[in-house]
Amino acid sequence: MSNARVLFINLTGVTCEIMKNLVLAGVAAVVCDSRPYPEAVREMPCSFFHAEDMESAASENGSSNNCTVAKSVQPKVEELNPLLAGRNSIEERPIAELSDDFFTQFDAIVASRLTVEEAKRISTSLQKVEEGKLFIVTDTFGFDGCAHLDFGATHKFRRELGKDILSDLMSVDPYLSMADMLDVPLEEAKGRWDKSAPRILVLHRLLMDYWSLVDKPAFVKFAQNWLDLNKLSTSALSSDVQDCSLDTLADIAQHPEVSPVCAVLGGILGNEVIKSLTGKGEPANNVMMFSGFDGGCRSFLLEKNEV
């Protein structure tokens, strides 16, 4: 694990929490975020990367103009763990300009605010290498958070059976790549305890599509059309414990991140990265959903419908 390098694409509150936990544990971070600073992260909740503080520092150094998020966060990442000096790095090119081989050099990839097309492209790239590599796409929105986790088709792990007792090598089963997960129609995303697609999963996919738009339309109209396109009703977003009207969700889409949600989900997903790097512990396969209302985090299995 000490030689591992994790790529973080597009910093958000939750990915910053994952990065902080892993860097403090001695895992090197490579930050890929070409978005303009500080506009892209002005409202991002983070315990070590405050946009206002960083903006002041950048202004004092005369480097605030045309500065990327990756460049701005670099000194803060270095401060987290001086023992990793020289191993952390940044990538300021946009994802579209990066070759497929770029993504395969890392032991794990953690991403936020990706489009479905970008996630599928990275997934396809990782499938070309024999070694299983973890790929996480995660976001938080209001009191909820969701993550899609792809450990790789060849990932092996040992289940913990007791103190210092591990099972024989096991494979992730059933396995679905990130690209296949995102191809599963939401109307077919059902499970033993879920007669319809879980609300948090539906909301995550809705927001992924909405955030991917450059010229964003009114959210309510977009959401209605999106639900119709995916053969879902507004009840797919309903909740017994919180207001999930489209008007409320429109506000969440504009100001999605809540610090405690990012911290908790970031801690959980950081543990999944460590599981992947060490091969110790049963991984979460293949969707995780967190609710800040009850503090619960549960898995959900997306399965490909074999016709």
Short mmCIF file of C-alpha atoms in Angstrom, two decimals:
data_model
loop_
_atom_site.label_atom_id
_atom_site.label_comp_id
_atom_site.label_asym_id
_atom_site.label_seq_id
_atom_site.Cartn_x
_atom_site.Cartn_y
_atom_site.Cartn_z
CA MET A 1 0.00 0.00 0.00
CA SER A 2 2.94 2.33 0.66
CA ASN A 3 3.80 2.38 -3.05
CA ALA A 4 0.24 2.94 -4.24
CA ARG A 5 -0.89 6.02 -6.15
CA VAL A 6 -4.55 7.08 -6.33
CA LEU A 7 -5.93 9.43 -8.98
CA PHE A 8 -8.55 11.92 -7.80
CA ILE A 9 -10.64 13.43 -10.59
CA ASN A 10 -12.58 16.65 -9.85
CA LEU A 11 -12.31 17.58 -6.20
CA THR A 12 -15.51 17.82 -4.19
CA GLY A 13 -16.22 17.64 -0.48
CA VAL A 14 -16.41 13.84 -0.51
CA THR A 15 -13.35 13.22 -2.71
CA CYS A 16 -11.31 15.65 -0.59
CA GLU A 17 -12.25 13.67 2.51
CA ILE A 18 -11.19 10.41 0.83
CA MET A 19 -7.93 11.99 -0.32
CA LYS A 20 -7.18 13.41 3.14
CA ASN A 21 -7.70 10.03 4.81
CA LEU A 22 -5.54 8.17 2.29
CA VAL A 23 -2.71 10.72 2.19
CA LEU A 24 -2.52 10.67 6.00
CA ALA A 25 -2.32 6.86 5.75
CA GLY A 26 0.67 7.15 3.41
CA VAL A 27 -1.00 6.72 0.01
CA ALA A 28 0.21 9.15 -2.67
CA ALA A 29 -2.40 11.31 -4.43
CA VAL A 30 -2.49 12.61 -7.98
CA VAL A 31 -5.09 15.37 -8.42
CA CYS A 32 -6.65 15.79 -11.86
CA ASP A 33 -8.87 18.86 -11.90
CA SER A 34 -8.68 21.38 -14.74
CA ARG A 35 -11.65 23.41 -13.54
CA PRO A 36 -11.06 27.10 -12.77
CA TYR A 37 -10.19 28.05 -9.25
CA PRO A 38 -11.85 29.27 -7.06
CA GLU A 39 -15.18 29.28 -8.92
CA ALA A 40 -15.42 25.49 -9.14
CA VAL A 41 -14.89 24.89 -5.42
CA ARG A 42 -16.13 28.07 -3.77
CA GLU A 43 -18.85 26.22 -1.81
CA MET A 44 -16.98 22.96 -1.34
CA PRO A 45 -16.92 21.83 2.32
CA CYS A 46 -13.47 20.54 3.21
CA SER A 47 -11.50 20.41 6.44
CA PHE A 48 -8.15 21.29 4.86
CA PHE A 49 -8.93 23.03 1.56
CA HIS A 50 -10.89 26.23 2.17
CA ALA A 51 -11.59 28.12 -1.04
CA GLU A 52 -11.55 31.54 0.64
CA ASP A 53 -8.20 30.92 2.32
CA MET A 54 -6.69 29.50 -0.83
CA GLU A 55 -7.99 32.39 -2.91
CA SER A 56 -6.28 34.87 -0.58
CA ALA A 57 -3.03 32.94 -0.73
CA ALA A 58 -3.18 32.73 -4.51
CA SER A 59 -3.83 36.47 -4.77
CA GLU A 60 -0.85 37.24 -2.57
CA ASN A 61 1.35 35.08 -4.80
CA GLY A 62 -0.05 36.65 -7.95
CA SER A 63 -1.21 33.26 -9.22
CA SER A 64 -4.97 33.51 -8.86
CA ASN A 65 -5.57 34.24 -12.55
CA ASN A 66 -6.07 31.22 -14.80
CA CYS A 67 -5.34 28.87 -11.91
CA THR A 68 -6.77 25.36 -11.83
CA VAL A 69 -8.18 23.58 -8.81
CA ALA A 70 -5.39 20.99 -9.07
CA LYS A 71 -2.68 23.64 -8.91
CA SER A 72 -4.31 25.43 -5.99
CA VAL A 73 -4.75 22.36 -3.81
CA GLN A 74 -1.25 20.99 -4.43
CA PRO A 75 0.50 22.73 -1.49
CA LYS A 76 -2.28 21.72 0.89
CA VAL A 77 -1.93 18.06 -0.11
CA GLU A 78 1.82 18.24 0.47
CA GLU A 79 1.25 19.67 3.96
CA LEU A 80 -0.95 16.72 4.94
CA ASN A 81 1.90 14.22 4.94
CA PRO A 82 5.48 15.48 4.47
CA LEU A 83 6.65 11.86 4.18
CA LEU A 84 5.03 11.73 0.74
CA ALA A 85 7.01 14.71 -0.56
CA GLY A 86 7.82 14.19 -4.22
CA ARG A 87 5.27 11.40 -4.70
CA ASN A 88 2.11 13.49 -4.88
CA SER A 89 1.47 15.28 -8.17
CA ILE A 90 -1.17 17.04 -10.24
CA GLU A 91 -2.60 16.84 -13.76
CA GLU A 92 -4.09 20.05 -15.16
CA ARG A 93 -5.21 18.80 -18.57
CA PRO A 94 -8.94 18.20 -19.12
CA ILE A 95 -10.10 14.58 -19.11
CA ALA A 96 -10.82 14.72 -22.84
CA GLU A 97 -7.13 15.42 -23.53
CA LEU A 98 -5.86 12.47 -21.52
CA SER A 99 -5.06 9.18 -23.25
CA ASP A 100 -6.64 5.91 -22.14
CA ASP A 101 -3.22 4.70 -20.96
CA PHE A 102 -3.03 7.61 -18.53
CA PHE A 103 -5.76 6.11 -16.33
CA THR A 104 -4.26 2.62 -16.21
CA GLN A 105 -1.08 3.71 -14.40
CA PHE A 106 -2.86 4.22 -11.08
CA ASP A 107 -3.82 1.67 -8.44
CA ALA A 108 -7.23 3.28 -7.92
CA ILE A 109 -9.30 6.15 -9.30
CA VAL A 110 -11.76 8.23 -7.27
CA ALA A 111 -13.93 10.67 -9.21
CA SER A 112 -16.77 13.14 -8.74
CA ARG A 113 -18.81 15.28 -11.10
CA LEU A 114 -18.13 12.98 -14.04
CA THR A 115 -20.45 12.65 -16.98
CA VAL A 116 -21.74 9.18 -17.74
CA GLU A 117 -19.71 9.20 -20.96
CA GLU A 118 -16.50 10.07 -19.10
CA ALA A 119 -17.10 7.34 -16.53
CA LYS A 120 -17.72 4.77 -19.26
CA ARG A 121 -14.58 5.79 -21.11
CA ILE A 122 -12.39 5.42 -18.00
CA SER A 123 -14.06 2.10 -17.20
CA THR A 124 -13.36 0.77 -20.69
CA SER A 125 -9.72 1.84 -20.35
CA LEU A 126 -9.30 -0.02 -17.07
CA GLN A 127 -10.83 -3.18 -18.50
CA LYS A 128 -7.92 -3.43 -20.95
CA VAL A 129 -5.38 -4.23 -18.22
CA GLU A 130 -5.15 -7.59 -16.47
CA GLU A 131 -4.72 -6.18 -12.98
CA GLY A 132 -7.97 -5.24 -11.27
CA LYS A 133 -8.06 -1.54 -10.40
CA LEU A 134 -10.68 0.17 -8.26
CA PHE A 135 -12.77 2.88 -9.90
CA ILE A 136 -15.19 4.91 -7.76
CA VAL A 137 -17.65 7.53 -8.98
CA THR A 138 -19.24 9.32 -6.04
CA ASP A 139 -21.20 12.48 -5.23
CA THR A 140 -23.17 13.88 -2.32
CA PHE A 141 -26.36 15.88 -2.60
CA GLY A 142 -28.12 17.34 0.39
CA PHE A 143 -28.28 14.76 3.16
CA ASP A 144 -27.66 11.89 0.74
CA GLY A 145 -24.66 10.43 -1.03
CA CYS A 146 -24.08 7.68 -3.56
CA ALA A 147 -21.11 5.82 -5.00
CA HIS A 148 -20.64 3.36 -7.84
CA LEU A 149 -17.69 1.03 -7.17
CA ASP A 150 -15.89 -1.09 -9.77
CA PHE A 151 -13.10 -3.22 -8.25
CA GLY A 152 -12.07 -4.76 -11.56
CA ALA A 153 -12.94 -8.14 -13.04
CA THR A 154 -9.77 -9.79 -11.72
CA HIS A 155 -9.77 -8.31 -8.20
CA LYS A 156 -9.07 -10.90 -5.51
CA PHE A 157 -9.65 -10.47 -1.79
CA ARG A 158 -9.65 -12.39 1.46
CA ARG A 159 -12.69 -12.10 3.69
CA GLU A 160 -12.03 -11.41 7.37
CA LEU A 161 -13.34 -14.39 9.37
CA GLY A 162 -12.09 -13.30 12.77
CA LYS A 163 -9.10 -11.72 14.46
CA ASP A 164 -6.10 -12.41 12.23
CA ILE A 165 -8.12 -15.06 10.37
CA LEU A 166 -8.64 -14.63 6.64
CA SER A 167 -10.46 -16.73 4.05
CA ASP A 168 -8.96 -18.16 0.87
CA LEU A 169 -8.75 -15.85 -2.12
CA MET A 170 -12.17 -14.87 -3.45
CA SER A 171 -13.46 -12.95 -6.47
CA VAL A 172 -16.08 -10.21 -6.67
CA ASP A 173 -19.24 -12.03 -7.70
CA PRO A 174 -21.41 -11.07 -9.43
CA TYR A 175 -19.19 -8.53 -11.16
CA LEU A 176 -20.31 -5.59 -13.25
CA SER A 177 -17.96 -2.99 -14.72
CA MET A 178 -18.68 0.69 -14.21
CA ALA A 179 -19.77 0.96 -17.84
CA ASP A 180 -22.20 -1.93 -17.40
CA MET A 181 -23.56 -0.46 -14.16
CA LEU A 182 -24.35 2.81 -15.89
CA ASP A 183 -26.01 0.95 -18.75
CA VAL A 184 -28.53 -0.79 -16.48
CA PRO A 185 -31.92 0.88 -17.06
CA LEU A 186 -33.13 2.39 -13.81
CA GLU A 187 -36.57 0.93 -14.36
CA GLU A 188 -34.90 -2.50 -14.06
CA ALA A 189 -32.78 -1.62 -11.00
CA LYS A 190 -34.60 -3.73 -8.44
CA GLY A 191 -33.53 -5.98 -5.60
CA ARG A 192 -34.81 -8.33 -2.96
CA TRP A 193 -35.76 -5.43 -0.69
CA ASP A 194 -36.26 -2.87 -3.44
CA LYS A 195 -39.28 -3.28 -5.68
CA SER A 196 -38.18 -0.20 -7.60
CA ALA A 197 -34.91 1.68 -8.06
CA PRO A 198 -33.69 3.19 -4.75
CA ARG A 199 -34.37 6.91 -4.50
CA ILE A 200 -30.74 7.85 -3.76
CA LEU A 201 -29.52 5.95 -6.82
CA VAL A 202 -32.11 7.61 -9.06
CA LEU A 203 -31.23 11.05 -7.71
CA HIS A 204 -27.51 10.47 -8.24
CA ARG A 205 -28.00 9.51 -11.87
CA LEU A 206 -30.36 12.43 -12.43
CA LEU A 207 -27.82 14.88 -11.03
CA MET A 208 -24.95 13.32 -12.98
CA ASP A 209 -26.84 14.03 -16.19
CA TYR A 210 -27.88 17.50 -15.08
CA TRP A 211 -24.41 18.57 -13.89
CA SER A 212 -22.89 17.37 -17.18
CA LEU A 213 -24.72 20.10 -19.12
CA VAL A 214 -22.81 23.25 -19.97
CA ASP A 215 -25.92 25.38 -20.44
CA LYS A 216 -28.16 24.07 -17.71
CA PRO A 217 -31.93 24.44 -18.24
CA ALA A 218 -34.41 24.93 -15.42
CA PHE A 219 -33.97 21.92 -13.16
CA VAL A 220 -37.65 21.12 -12.63
CA LYS A 221 -38.39 20.85 -16.34
CA PHE A 222 -35.19 18.90 -16.95
CA ALA A 223 -36.03 16.47 -14.15
CA GLN A 224 -39.54 15.87 -15.45
CA ASN A 225 -38.24 15.12 -18.94
CA TRP A 226 -35.45 12.95 -17.52
CA LEU A 227 -37.90 10.88 -15.47
CA ASP A 228 -40.11 10.37 -18.51
CA LEU A 229 -37.10 9.35 -20.61
CA ASN A 230 -36.08 6.78 -18.00
CA LYS A 231 -39.67 5.52 -17.62
CA LEU A 232 -39.87 6.66 -14.00
CA SER A 233 -42.49 8.66 -12.12
CA THR A 234 -41.91 11.46 -9.62
CA SER A 235 -42.57 8.89 -6.88
CA ALA A 236 -39.08 7.50 -7.65
CA LEU A 237 -37.71 10.57 -5.86
CA SER A 238 -40.15 10.60 -2.95
CA SER A 239 -39.14 10.13 0.67
CA ASP A 240 -41.00 9.65 3.94
CA VAL A 241 -38.47 11.65 5.97
CA GLN A 242 -37.55 14.65 3.82
CA ASP A 243 -38.95 17.05 1.27
CA CYS A 244 -38.04 15.67 -2.15
CA SER A 245 -40.19 17.92 -4.31
CA LEU A 246 -38.59 18.96 -7.59
CA ASP A 247 -38.37 22.55 -6.34
CA THR A 248 -36.38 21.41 -3.30
CA LEU A 249 -34.18 19.19 -5.43
CA ALA A 250 -33.52 22.17 -7.70
CA ASP A 251 -31.96 23.97 -4.73
CA ILE A 252 -29.91 20.89 -3.86
CA ALA A 253 -28.68 20.65 -7.46
CA GLN A 254 -27.30 24.17 -7.17
CA HIS A 255 -25.86 23.79 -3.64
CA PRO A 256 -25.44 20.05 -3.14
CA GLU A 257 -22.74 19.45 -0.54
CA VAL A 258 -23.19 19.20 3.23
CA SER A 259 -19.99 18.82 5.23
CA PRO A 260 -20.96 15.97 7.62
CA VAL A 261 -22.31 13.88 4.73
CA CYS A 262 -19.06 14.35 2.82
CA ALA A 263 -17.00 13.42 5.88
CA VAL A 264 -18.91 10.24 6.71
CA LEU A 265 -19.20 8.93 3.17
CA GLY A 266 -15.58 9.91 2.51
CA GLY A 267 -14.46 7.82 5.47
CA ILE A 268 -16.45 4.81 4.29
CA LEU A 269 -15.14 5.02 0.73
CA GLY A 270 -11.59 5.60 1.93
CA ASN A 271 -11.86 2.25 3.68
CA GLU A 272 -13.00 0.65 0.42
CA VAL A 273 -9.88 1.99 -1.30
CA ILE A 274 -7.70 0.46 1.42
CA LYS A 275 -9.53 -2.85 0.99
CA SER A 276 -8.74 -2.74 -2.71
CA LEU A 277 -5.06 -1.91 -2.20
CA THR A 278 -4.49 -4.58 0.46
CA GLY A 279 -6.86 -7.29 -0.76
CA LYS A 280 -8.06 -7.64 2.82
CA GLY A 281 -11.77 -7.40 3.55
CA GLU A 282 -14.86 -8.02 1.47
CA PRO A 283 -15.50 -5.10 -0.88
CA ALA A 284 -18.79 -3.27 -1.30
CA ASN A 285 -20.26 -4.46 -4.58
CA ASN A 286 -21.31 -2.34 -6.53
CA VAL A 287 -23.39 0.64 -5.32
CA MET A 288 -23.29 2.29 -1.90
CA MET A 289 -25.94 4.72 -0.70
CA PHE A 290 -25.68 6.94 2.37
CA SER A 291 -28.54 8.73 4.13
CA GLY A 292 -27.68 11.52 6.52
CA PHE A 293 -31.12 11.35 8.10
CA ASP A 294 -30.52 8.00 9.77
CA GLY A 295 -26.75 7.70 9.29
CA GLY A 296 -27.23 4.45 7.41
CA CYS A 297 -25.08 3.30 4.52
CA ARG A 298 -26.18 0.30 2.51
CA SER A 299 -25.15 -1.60 -0.56
CA PHE A 300 -27.27 -2.16 -3.63
CA LEU A 301 -26.46 -4.59 -6.41
CA LEU A 302 -26.99 -3.51 -9.98
CA GLU A 303 -27.31 -6.55 -12.22
CA LYS A 304 -27.24 -6.91 -15.96
CA ASN A 305 -30.49 -8.29 -17.30
CA GLU A 306 -29.61 -11.32 -19.39
CA VAL A 307 -32.07 -11.64 -22.24
#
